[in-house]
C-alpha positions as CSV (number, residue, x, y, z in Angstrom):
1,X,25.2,18.1,4.9
2,X,21.6,19.0,4.0
3,X,21.0,22.1,2.0
4,X,20.0,25.0,4.3
5,X,16.4,26.2,3.8
6,X,16.6,29.9,2.8
7,X,14.2,32.7,3.4
8,X,13.6,31.7,7.0
9,X,12.0,34.5,9.0
10,X,11.2,35.0,12.6
11,X,7.7,36.5,12.1
12,X,4.8,36.0,9.6
13,X,5.1,39.5,8.4
14,X,8.8,39.2,7.6
15,X,8.3,35.8,6.0
16,X,5.5,37.1,3.7
17,X,7.5,40.1,2.8
18,X,10.4,37.9,1.9
19,X,8.2,35.6,-0.2
20,X,6.7,38.6,-2.0
21,X,10.0,40.5,-2.5
22,X,10.3,39.4,-6.1
23,X,13.5,37.5,-5.6
24,X,13.6,34.7,-8.0
25,X,15.2,31.4,-6.9
26,X,17.4,29.7,-9.4
27,X,15.8,26.3,-8.5
28,X,12.1,26.1,-7.6
29,X,11.5,24.7,-4.1
30,X,8.8,22.1,-3.5
31,X,7.8,21.8,0.1
32,X,6.0,18.6,1.1
33,X,4.1,18.7,4.3
34,X,4.0,15.2,5.9
35,X,6.5,12.4,5.6
36,X,4.0,9.6,5.6
37,X,3.1,7.5,2.6
38,X,2.0,10.4,0.4
39,X,4.9,12.6,1.3
40,X,7.6,9.9,1.0
41,X,6.4,8.5,-2.3
42,X,5.8,12.0,-3.8
43,X,9.3,13.1,-2.9
44,X,10.9,9.9,-4.1
45,X,9.1,10.0,-7.5
46,X,9.8,13.7,-8.0
47,X,13.5,13.3,-7.2
48,X,13.6,10.3,-9.6
49,X,12.0,12.5,-12.4
50,X,13.9,15.7,-11.7
51,X,17.6,16.4,-10.9
52,X,18.7,18.7,-8.1
53,X,19.2,21.5,-10.6
54,X,15.5,21.3,-11.6
55,X,13.9,21.2,-8.2
56,X,14.8,21.5,-4.5
57,X,12.6,19.2,-2.4
58,X,11.9,19.6,1.3
59,X,9.9,17.2,3.4
60,X,8.5,18.4,6.8
61,X,7.4,15.9,9.4
62,X,7.6,15.7,13.2
63,X,8.9,12.1,13.0
64,X,12.2,11.0,11.3
65,X,10.5,8.1,9.6
66,X,7.4,6.9,7.6
67,X,5.2,4.4,9.3
68,X,3.6,1.7,7.1
69,X,0.2,1.7,8.9
70,X,-1.1,-1.7,7.6
71,X,1.6,-3.4,9.6
72,X,0.6,-1.8,12.9
73,X,-1.5,-4.8,14.0
74,X,1.3,-7.3,13.3
75,X,3.8,-5.0,15.2
76,X,1.4,-5.0,18.2
77,X,1.3,-8.8,18.0
78,X,5.1,-9.1,17.8
79,X,5.0,-10.7,14.3
80,X,7.1,-7.8,13.0
81,X,9.9,-5.9,14.6
82,X,8.6,-2.3,14.9
83,X,11.9,-0.9,13.6
84,X,11.3,-2.8,10.3
85,X,7.8,-1.3,9.6
86,X,9.2,2.2,9.4
87,X,11.2,3.8,6.7
88,X,13.8,6.3,7.9
89,X,13.5,9.5,5.9
90,X,17.2,10.2,5.6
91,X,17.8,6.8,4.2
92,X,14.7,6.5,2.0
93,X,14.8,10.1,0.7
94,X,18.2,10.4,-1.0
95,X,18.7,13.9,-2.5
96,X,15.8,15.3,-0.4
97,X,16.1,17.7,2.5
98,X,14.2,16.8,5.7
99,X,13.0,19.2,8.4
100,X,11.8,17.6,11.6
101,X,9.0,19.6,13.2
102,X,5.3,20.1,13.3
103,X,3.5,22.2,10.7
104,X,1.6,24.8,12.8
105,X,0.4,27.2,10.1
106,X,0.1,27.4,6.3
107,X,-0.1,30.8,4.5
108,X,-0.3,29.8,0.9
109,X,-1.1,33.4,-0.2
110,X,2.4,34.3,1.0
111,X,3.9,30.9,0.0
112,X,5.0,30.4,3.7
113,X,4.7,27.6,6.2
114,X,5.4,27.8,9.9
115,X,7.3,24.9,11.5
116,X,7.4,24.2,15.2
117,X,10.4,22.0,16.2
118,X,10.4,19.8,19.3
119,X,12.9,22.2,20.8
120,X,13.5,25.8,19.9
121,X,11.3,28.6,18.5
122,X,8.9,28.2,15.6
123,X,10.2,29.5,12.3
124,X,8.9,30.2,8.8
125,X,10.0,28.8,5.4
126,X,9.0,29.8,1.9
127,X,8.3,27.7,-1.1
128,X,7.3,27.8,-4.8
129,X,5.1,24.7,-4.8
130,X,3.3,23.1,-1.9
131,X,2.2,19.5,-1.4
132,X,-0.1,18.7,1.5
133,X,0.2,15.2,2.7
134,X,-0.4,15.6,6.4
135,X,-2.5,12.5,6.7
136,X,-5.0,12.0,9.5
137,X,-5.3,11.7,13.2
138,X,-7.6,9.6,15.5
139,X,-11.2,10.8,15.5
140,X,-12.1,10.8,19.1
141,X,-15.4,11.8,20.8
142,X,-16.1,13.6,24.1
143,X,-16.7,10.4,26.0
144,X,-16.1,10.7,29.7
145,X,-12.8,9.0,30.7
146,X,-11.7,8.2,27.1
147,X,-8.8,10.7,27.1
148,X,-7.5,9.3,30.4
149,X,-8.1,5.6,29.8
150,X,-7.9,5.0,26.1
151,X,-5.0,4.0,23.9
152,X,-4.9,5.0,20.3
153,X,-3.8,2.8,17.4
154,X,-2.6,5.2,14.8
155,X,1.2,5.0,15.0
156,X,4.0,2.6,15.8
157,X,4.5,4.0,19.3
158,X,0.9,3.2,20.2
159,X,1.1,-0.3,18.7
160,X,4.1,-1.0,20.9
161,X,2.2,0.5,23.9
162,X,-0.8,-1.8,23.3
163,X,1.4,-4.9,23.1
164,X,3.4,-4.1,26.2
165,X,0.2,-3.1,28.1
166,X,-1.7,-6.3,27.3
167,X,1.3,-8.5,28.2
168,X,1.9,-6.6,31.3
169,X,-1.7,-7.0,32.5
170,X,-1.4,-10.7,32.0
171,X,1.9,-10.7,34.0
172,X,0.3,-8.8,36.9
173,X,-2.9,-10.9,36.8
174,X,-0.9,-14.1,37.2
175,X,0.3,-12.8,40.6
176,X,-2.9,-11.2,41.8
177,X,-5.4,-13.2,43.9
178,X,-8.2,-10.7,44.1
179,X,-10.8,-12.1,41.7
180,X,-12.3,-8.8,40.8
181,X,-9.0,-7.2,40.1
182,X,-7.9,-10.2,38.0
183,X,-11.1,-9.9,36.0
184,X,-10.5,-6.2,35.4
185,X,-6.9,-6.8,34.4
186,X,-7.8,-9.6,31.9
187,X,-10.6,-7.6,30.2
188,X,-9.5,-6.0,26.9
189,X,-11.9,-3.7,25.0
190,X,-11.5,-2.6,21.4
191,X,-13.7,0.2,20.1
192,X,-14.2,0.3,16.3
193,X,-15.1,-2.5,13.8
194,X,-13.4,-1.2,10.7
195,X,-10.2,-2.7,9.2
196,X,-7.9,-1.1,11.8
197,X,-10.0,-2.3,14.7
198,X,-10.7,-5.8,13.5
199,X,-7.1,-6.4,12.5
200,X,-5.8,-5.0,15.8
201,X,-8.3,-7.1,17.8
202,X,-7.6,-10.3,15.9
203,X,-3.8,-10.0,16.1
204,X,-3.6,-8.9,19.8
205,X,-6.1,-11.6,20.9
206,X,-4.1,-14.2,19.1
207,X,-1.0,-13.0,20.8
208,X,-2.6,-12.9,24.3
209,X,-4.0,-16.5,23.9
210,X,-0.5,-17.7,23.0
211,X,1.0,-15.8,26.0
212,X,-1.5,-17.3,28.5
213,X,-0.3,-20.8,27.7
214,X,2.9,-20.0,29.7
215,X,0.9,-19.1,32.8
216,X,-0.3,-21.9,35.0
217,X,-2.1,-19.4,37.2
218,X,-4.4,-18.1,34.4
219,X,-7.0,-20.1,32.5
220,X,-7.9,-19.2,28.9
221,X,-11.5,-18.7,30.0
222,X,-10.4,-15.8,32.2
223,X,-9.2,-13.8,29.3
224,X,-12.0,-11.6,27.9
225,X,-11.9,-9.6,24.7
226,X,-14.7,-7.2,23.8
227,X,-15.4,-5.4,20.5
228,X,-17.7,-2.4,20.5
229,X,-19.0,-1.2,17.1
230,X,-21.6,1.5,16.5
231,X,-22.8,0.2,13.1
232,X,-24.8,-3.0,12.5
233,X,-21.9,-4.7,10.8
234,X,-18.1,-5.0,10.8
235,X,-15.6,-4.5,8.0
236,X,-17.7,-2.3,5.7
237,X,-14.8,-2.3,3.2
238,X,-15.6,-5.9,2.1
239,X,-18.9,-7.7,1.2
240,X,-21.5,-8.6,3.8
241,X,-20.7,-12.2,3.3
242,X,-17.0,-11.8,4.3
243,X,-18.0,-9.4,7.1
244,X,-20.4,-12.1,8.4
245,X,-17.7,-14.8,8.1
246,X,-15.3,-12.6,10.1
247,X,-17.9,-12.1,12.7
248,X,-18.5,-15.8,13.0
249,X,-14.8,-16.6,13.3
250,X,-14.3,-14.0,16.0
251,X,-17.2,-15.3,18.0
252,X,-15.8,-18.8,17.7
253,X,-12.7,-17.4,19.5
254,X,-14.9,-16.3,22.4
255,X,-14.7,-12.6,21.5
256,X,-17.7,-10.7,22.7
257,X,-19.1,-8.5,19.9
258,X,-21.6,-5.7,20.5
259,X,-22.9,-4.2,17.2
260,X,-25.1,-1.1,17.0
261,X,-23.5,-0.2,20.4
262,X,-21.6,2.9,21.5
263,X,-19.1,3.5,24.3
264,X,-20.9,5.9,26.7
265,X,-18.3,6.2,29.4
266,X,-15.1,4.6,30.7
267,X,-14.2,6.8,33.8
268,X,-11.5,5.0,35.9
269,X,-11.8,2.0,33.7
270,X,-15.5,1.4,34.4
271,X,-17.0,0.8,30.9
272,X,-20.6,1.7,30.2
273,X,-22.1,0.8,26.9
274,X,-25.2,2.1,25.2
275,X,-26.9,-1.3,25.5
276,X,-26.8,-0.9,29.3
277,X,-24.0,-3.3,29.8
278,X,-21.3,-2.3,32.4
279,X,-18.0,-3.8,33.4
280,X,-14.5,-2.9,34.4
281,X,-11.4,-3.0,32.2
282,X,-7.9,-1.7,32.4
283,X,-7.3,-1.8,28.6
284,X,-9.4,0.3,26.1
285,X,-8.1,0.6,22.6
286,X,-9.7,3.2,20.4
287,X,-9.8,2.5,16.6
288,X,-13.1,4.2,15.8
289,X,-12.2,6.2,12.7
290,X,-9.9,9.0,11.7
291,X,-10.2,12.7,10.7
292,X,-8.0,15.0,8.6
293,X,-5.1,16.6,10.4
294,X,-6.5,19.6,12.4
295,X,-3.6,21.8,11.5
296,X,-5.4,22.4,8.1
297,X,-7.8,24.7,10.0
298,X,-4.8,27.0,10.5
299,X,-4.4,27.5,6.7
300,X,-5.9,29.6,3.9
301,X,-6.5,26.5,1.8
302,X,-10.1,25.5,0.8
303,X,-11.5,22.7,3.0
304,X,-14.7,20.6,2.8
305,X,-17.1,20.1,5.7
306,X,-14.9,17.2,6.9
307,X,-11.9,19.4,7.2
308,X,-10.1,17.9,4.1
309,X,-8.4,19.9,1.4
310,X,-10.6,20.0,-1.7
311,X,-8.9,18.6,-4.8
312,X,-9.6,17.8,-8.4
313,X,-8.6,14.6,-10.2
314,X,-5.2,16.1,-11.1
315,X,-4.5,16.3,-7.3
316,X,-4.5,20.1,-7.5
317,X,-6.1,22.0,-4.7
318,X,-9.3,23.7,-5.9
319,X,-11.7,26.3,-4.5
320,X,-15.5,26.0,-4.1
321,X,-16.0,26.7,-7.8
322,X,-13.5,24.0,-8.8
323,X,-10.8,26.5,-9.9
324,X,-7.3,25.3,-9.2
325,X,-5.3,27.1,-6.5
326,X,-2.0,28.0,-8.1
327,X,1.0,25.9,-6.9
328,X,-0.9,23.8,-4.4
329,X,-1.4,20.1,-4.4
330,X,-2.8,17.5,-1.9
331,X,-3.3,13.8,-1.6
332,X,-3.9,11.1,1.0
333,X,-6.2,11.0,4.1
334,X,-6.2,14.8,4.4
335,X,-7.4,15.4,0.9
336,X,-10.9,15.0,-0.8
337,X,-9.8,13.4,-4.0
338,X,-12.6,12.4,-6.4
339,X,-12.9,8.8,-7.3
340,X,-13.2,8.6,-11.1
341,X,-14.3,5.0,-11.0
342,X,-17.2,5.9,-8.6
343,X,-18.6,9.3,-9.6
344,X,-19.7,11.4,-6.7
345,X,-17.5,9.6,-4.3
346,X,-14.0,10.2,-3.0
347,X,-11.0,7.9,-2.8
348,X,-11.0,6.1,0.5
349,X,-8.4,6.9,3.1
350,X,-6.2,3.8,2.8
351,X,-2.6,2.9,2.1
352,X,-3.5,1.5,-1.4
353,X,-4.6,5.0,-2.6
354,X,-2.1,7.0,-0.6
355,X,0.8,5.1,-2.2
356,X,-0.5,5.5,-5.7
357,X,-1.6,9.1,-5.2
358,X,1.9,9.9,-4.0
359,X,3.6,8.4,-7.1
360,X,1.1,10.1,-9.4
361,X,1.5,13.5,-7.7
362,X,5.3,13.2,-8.1
363,X,4.8,12.6,-11.8
364,X,2.4,15.5,-12.1
365,X,4.7,17.9,-10.4
366,X,7.6,16.8,-12.7
367,X,5.3,17.5,-15.7
368,X,4.3,20.9,-14.3
369,X,7.9,22.0,-13.6
370,X,8.7,21.0,-17.2
371,X,5.8,23.0,-18.5
372,X,3.8,19.9,-19.4
373,X,0.2,19.1,-18.6
374,X,-0.7,17.0,-15.5
375,X,-2.8,13.9,-15.8
376,X,-5.8,12.7,-13.8
377,X,-5.4,10.2,-11.0
378,X,-7.6,7.2,-11.3
379,X,-7.2,3.8,-9.7
380,X,-9.6,0.9,-9.6
381,X,-9.7,-0.7,-6.2
382,X,-7.9,-4.1,-6.5
383,X,-9.4,-5.4,-3.3
384,X,-8.9,-5.5,0.4
385,X,-7.0,-7.9,2.6
386,X,-7.1,-8.3,6.4
387,X,-5.2,-10.4,8.9
388,X,-7.2,-11.9,11.8
389,X,-4.2,-13.4,13.6
390,X,-1.6,-16.0,12.8
391,X,-2.6,-18.1,9.7
392,X,-6.1,-16.4,9.7
393,X,-7.4,-13.7,7.4
394,X,-10.0,-12.6,4.8
395,X,-9.6,-11.0,1.4
396,X,-11.7,-9.7,-1.4
397,X,-9.9,-9.2,-4.8
398,X,-11.2,-7.2,-7.7
399,X,-14.6,-6.9,-6.0
400,X,-15.8,-10.5,-6.6
401,X,-13.0,-13.0,-5.6
402,X,-13.5,-13.8,-1.9
403,X,-10.7,-15.6,0.0
404,X,-10.7,-16.8,3.6
405,X,-8.5,-18.5,6.1
406,X,-4.8,-19.3,5.5
407,X,-4.7,-18.3,1.8
408,X,-6.1,-14.8,2.7
409,X,-3.5,-14.5,5.4
410,X,-0.8,-15.3,2.8
411,X,-2.2,-12.7,0.4
412,X,-2.3,-10.1,3.1
413,X,1.4,-10.6,3.9
414,X,2.5,-10.8,0.3
415,X,0.7,-7.7,-0.8
416,X,1.9,-5.5,2.1
417,X,5.5,-6.6,2.1
418,X,5.6,-5.8,-1.6
419,X,4.2,-2.3,-0.9
420,X,6.7,-1.7,2.0
421,X,9.2,1.0,0.8
422,X,13.0,0.2,0.7
423,X,14.3,-3.2,-0.2
424,X,16.1,-3.8,3.1
425,X,12.9,-3.5,5.0
426,X,11.2,-6.1,2.8
427,X,14.0,-8.5,3.4
428,X,14.0,-7.9,7.2
429,X,10.2,-8.4,7.5
430,X,10.3,-11.6,5.4
431,X,13.2,-12.9,7.5
432,X,11.3,-12.1,10.7
433,X,8.3,-14.0,9.4
434,X,10.4,-16.9,8.5
435,X,11.8,-17.0,12.1
436,X,8.3,-16.8,13.5
437,X,7.3,-19.9,11.5
438,X,10.3,-21.9,12.8
439,X,10.3,-20.7,16.4
440,X,7.7,-19.7,19.0
441,X,6.3,-16.2,19.2
442,X,8.0,-13.8,21.7
443,X,5.5,-12.9,24.4
444,X,7.6,-10.8,26.8
445,X,6.5,-7.3,27.8
446,X,9.0,-4.4,27.9
447,X,6.7,-2.0,29.7
448,X,9.6,0.1,31.1
449,X,10.3,1.4,27.6
450,X,7.6,4.0,28.1
451,X,9.3,5.4,31.2
452,X,12.9,4.1,31.2
453,X,14.0,6.6,34.0
454,X,11.4,5.5,36.5
455,X,13.7,3.0,38.3
456,X,16.7,5.4,38.3
457,X,14.5,8.2,39.8
458,X,13.3,5.8,42.5
459,X,16.9,4.9,43.3
460,X,18.0,8.5,43.4
461,X,15.5,9.5,46.1
462,X,17.3,9.6,49.5
463,X,15.8,7.3,52.2
464,X,13.7,9.0,54.8
465,X,15.4,9.0,58.3
466,X,13.8,6.6,60.8
467,X,12.0,8.3,63.6
468,X,13.9,7.9,67.0
469,X,11.8,6.4,69.8
470,X,11.9,8.0,73.3
471,X,14.9,6.9,75.2
472,X,16.6,5.4,72.1
473,X,20.0,6.7,71.0
474,X,20.0,8.6,67.7
475,X,21.6,6.2,65.2
476,X,23.1,9.2,63.4
477,X,25.2,10.3,66.4
478,X,28.1,7.8,66.0
479,X,28.5,9.0,62.4
480,X,28.5,12.6,63.5
481,X,31.1,11.9,66.2
482,X,33.3,10.0,63.8
483,X,33.1,12.8,61.3
484,X,33.9,15.3,64.0
485,X,37.0,13.3,64.9
486,X,38.3,12.9,61.4
487,X,41.6,14.5,60.3
488,X,39.8,16.8,58.0
489,X,37.5,18.0,60.8
490,X,40.5,18.5,63.2
491,X,42.4,20.5,60.5
492,X,39.4,22.7,59.9
493,X,39.0,23.3,63.7
494,X,42.7,24.2,64.0
495,X,42.4,26.7,61.2
496,X,39.4,28.3,62.9
497,X,41.3,28.7,66.2
498,X,44.4,30.3,64.4
499,X,42.1,32.7,62.7
């Protein structure tokens, strides 16, 4: 049974009073906001370094699991079972308390955090040390129709939705004879040419091409994939040479690529690009960047102009003058962590840094709680790997070693399965990959997952009575007469007469 979180109050004033009451806790409490890569690895490392009598650790997250984001494209393509690319908190965080709910406000001056559960009223908890690892959310723009038509690609639920939606459009198009409607159904638009967008596009396109082979009514030429990127190149994380190679490979697969182009509108699926091109599409996947979690605006922590928590190299939160804020730490996508190997720059928001920052932050917290000095975080980028579909990929190792094709695809899978937390997940992912090599890819859509009660609701709606034509006997009359002559009806009538 998890340890109850004490000093819970029903109002901010009460919570702050409780936190400032001077009551000393026997064990200092470390509250970690966010159960993603930073939160999970910080909690695991801190628990490994300190026993339960040295620190109480609480992780707060709206989801009961950590999503390993680099595997989202492969989950969307069906190469990985989505359940295997997440690490359940209560299994991966032994000896750590987990609270499921959204962080809605941070009052570090009072050492309190407000948590809003999915059901029930918000409540406040207190802490002694705070770790902010809230990650990022999709960075959207006020484009007409985007909120109604677009699908994000930031979590496992969205990856599953993209897979089911693409396969479902192919299913429907195979039974649709209207040429304009078929064209609309078989047009798939991806916005964003960074790592997330290119990997998602490459994997999903590869899956769709494999699926179409099973449909006699659809030709490969009818399937249209479009990439829209606002900058003049793709994959800015790797060299221009590898970016150009990737561009060439995607075009060989008949993927339309529009560089230096923006999405102007997509109202009702009618796509309008800044280069004056217009067409209809029923699938628009948005991968054009991320931004720090907006809940940080509801805090008294110092933020930079991009909404990230300002930090020093020790992963301590610092103010505008660089003075550390007592008992506050941050890392990951929501933190501006200086890159010591590239002075004047910040660590990029990727899994490589988030994982290492989490481990380093756990070590630093253990040192602080044992009255030792923290150490600076520095990590030299070991490279970047990207999958472009089955047996296809690009990789740049240590800044100068460039790998393409099958070997890059192997490096991508090897690196990320090694970084996946928990041993059982590594084994299950590797076993799934082995099965995919021996057998054909599964290309079935399970679209009803997103609304499993739809069919039950439809079956529960009573049928509307048929209108009776003039001169026609009402079909309900025999049933009424039969009911009137039933024993129960006679008994009721007899009782009425007696009364």
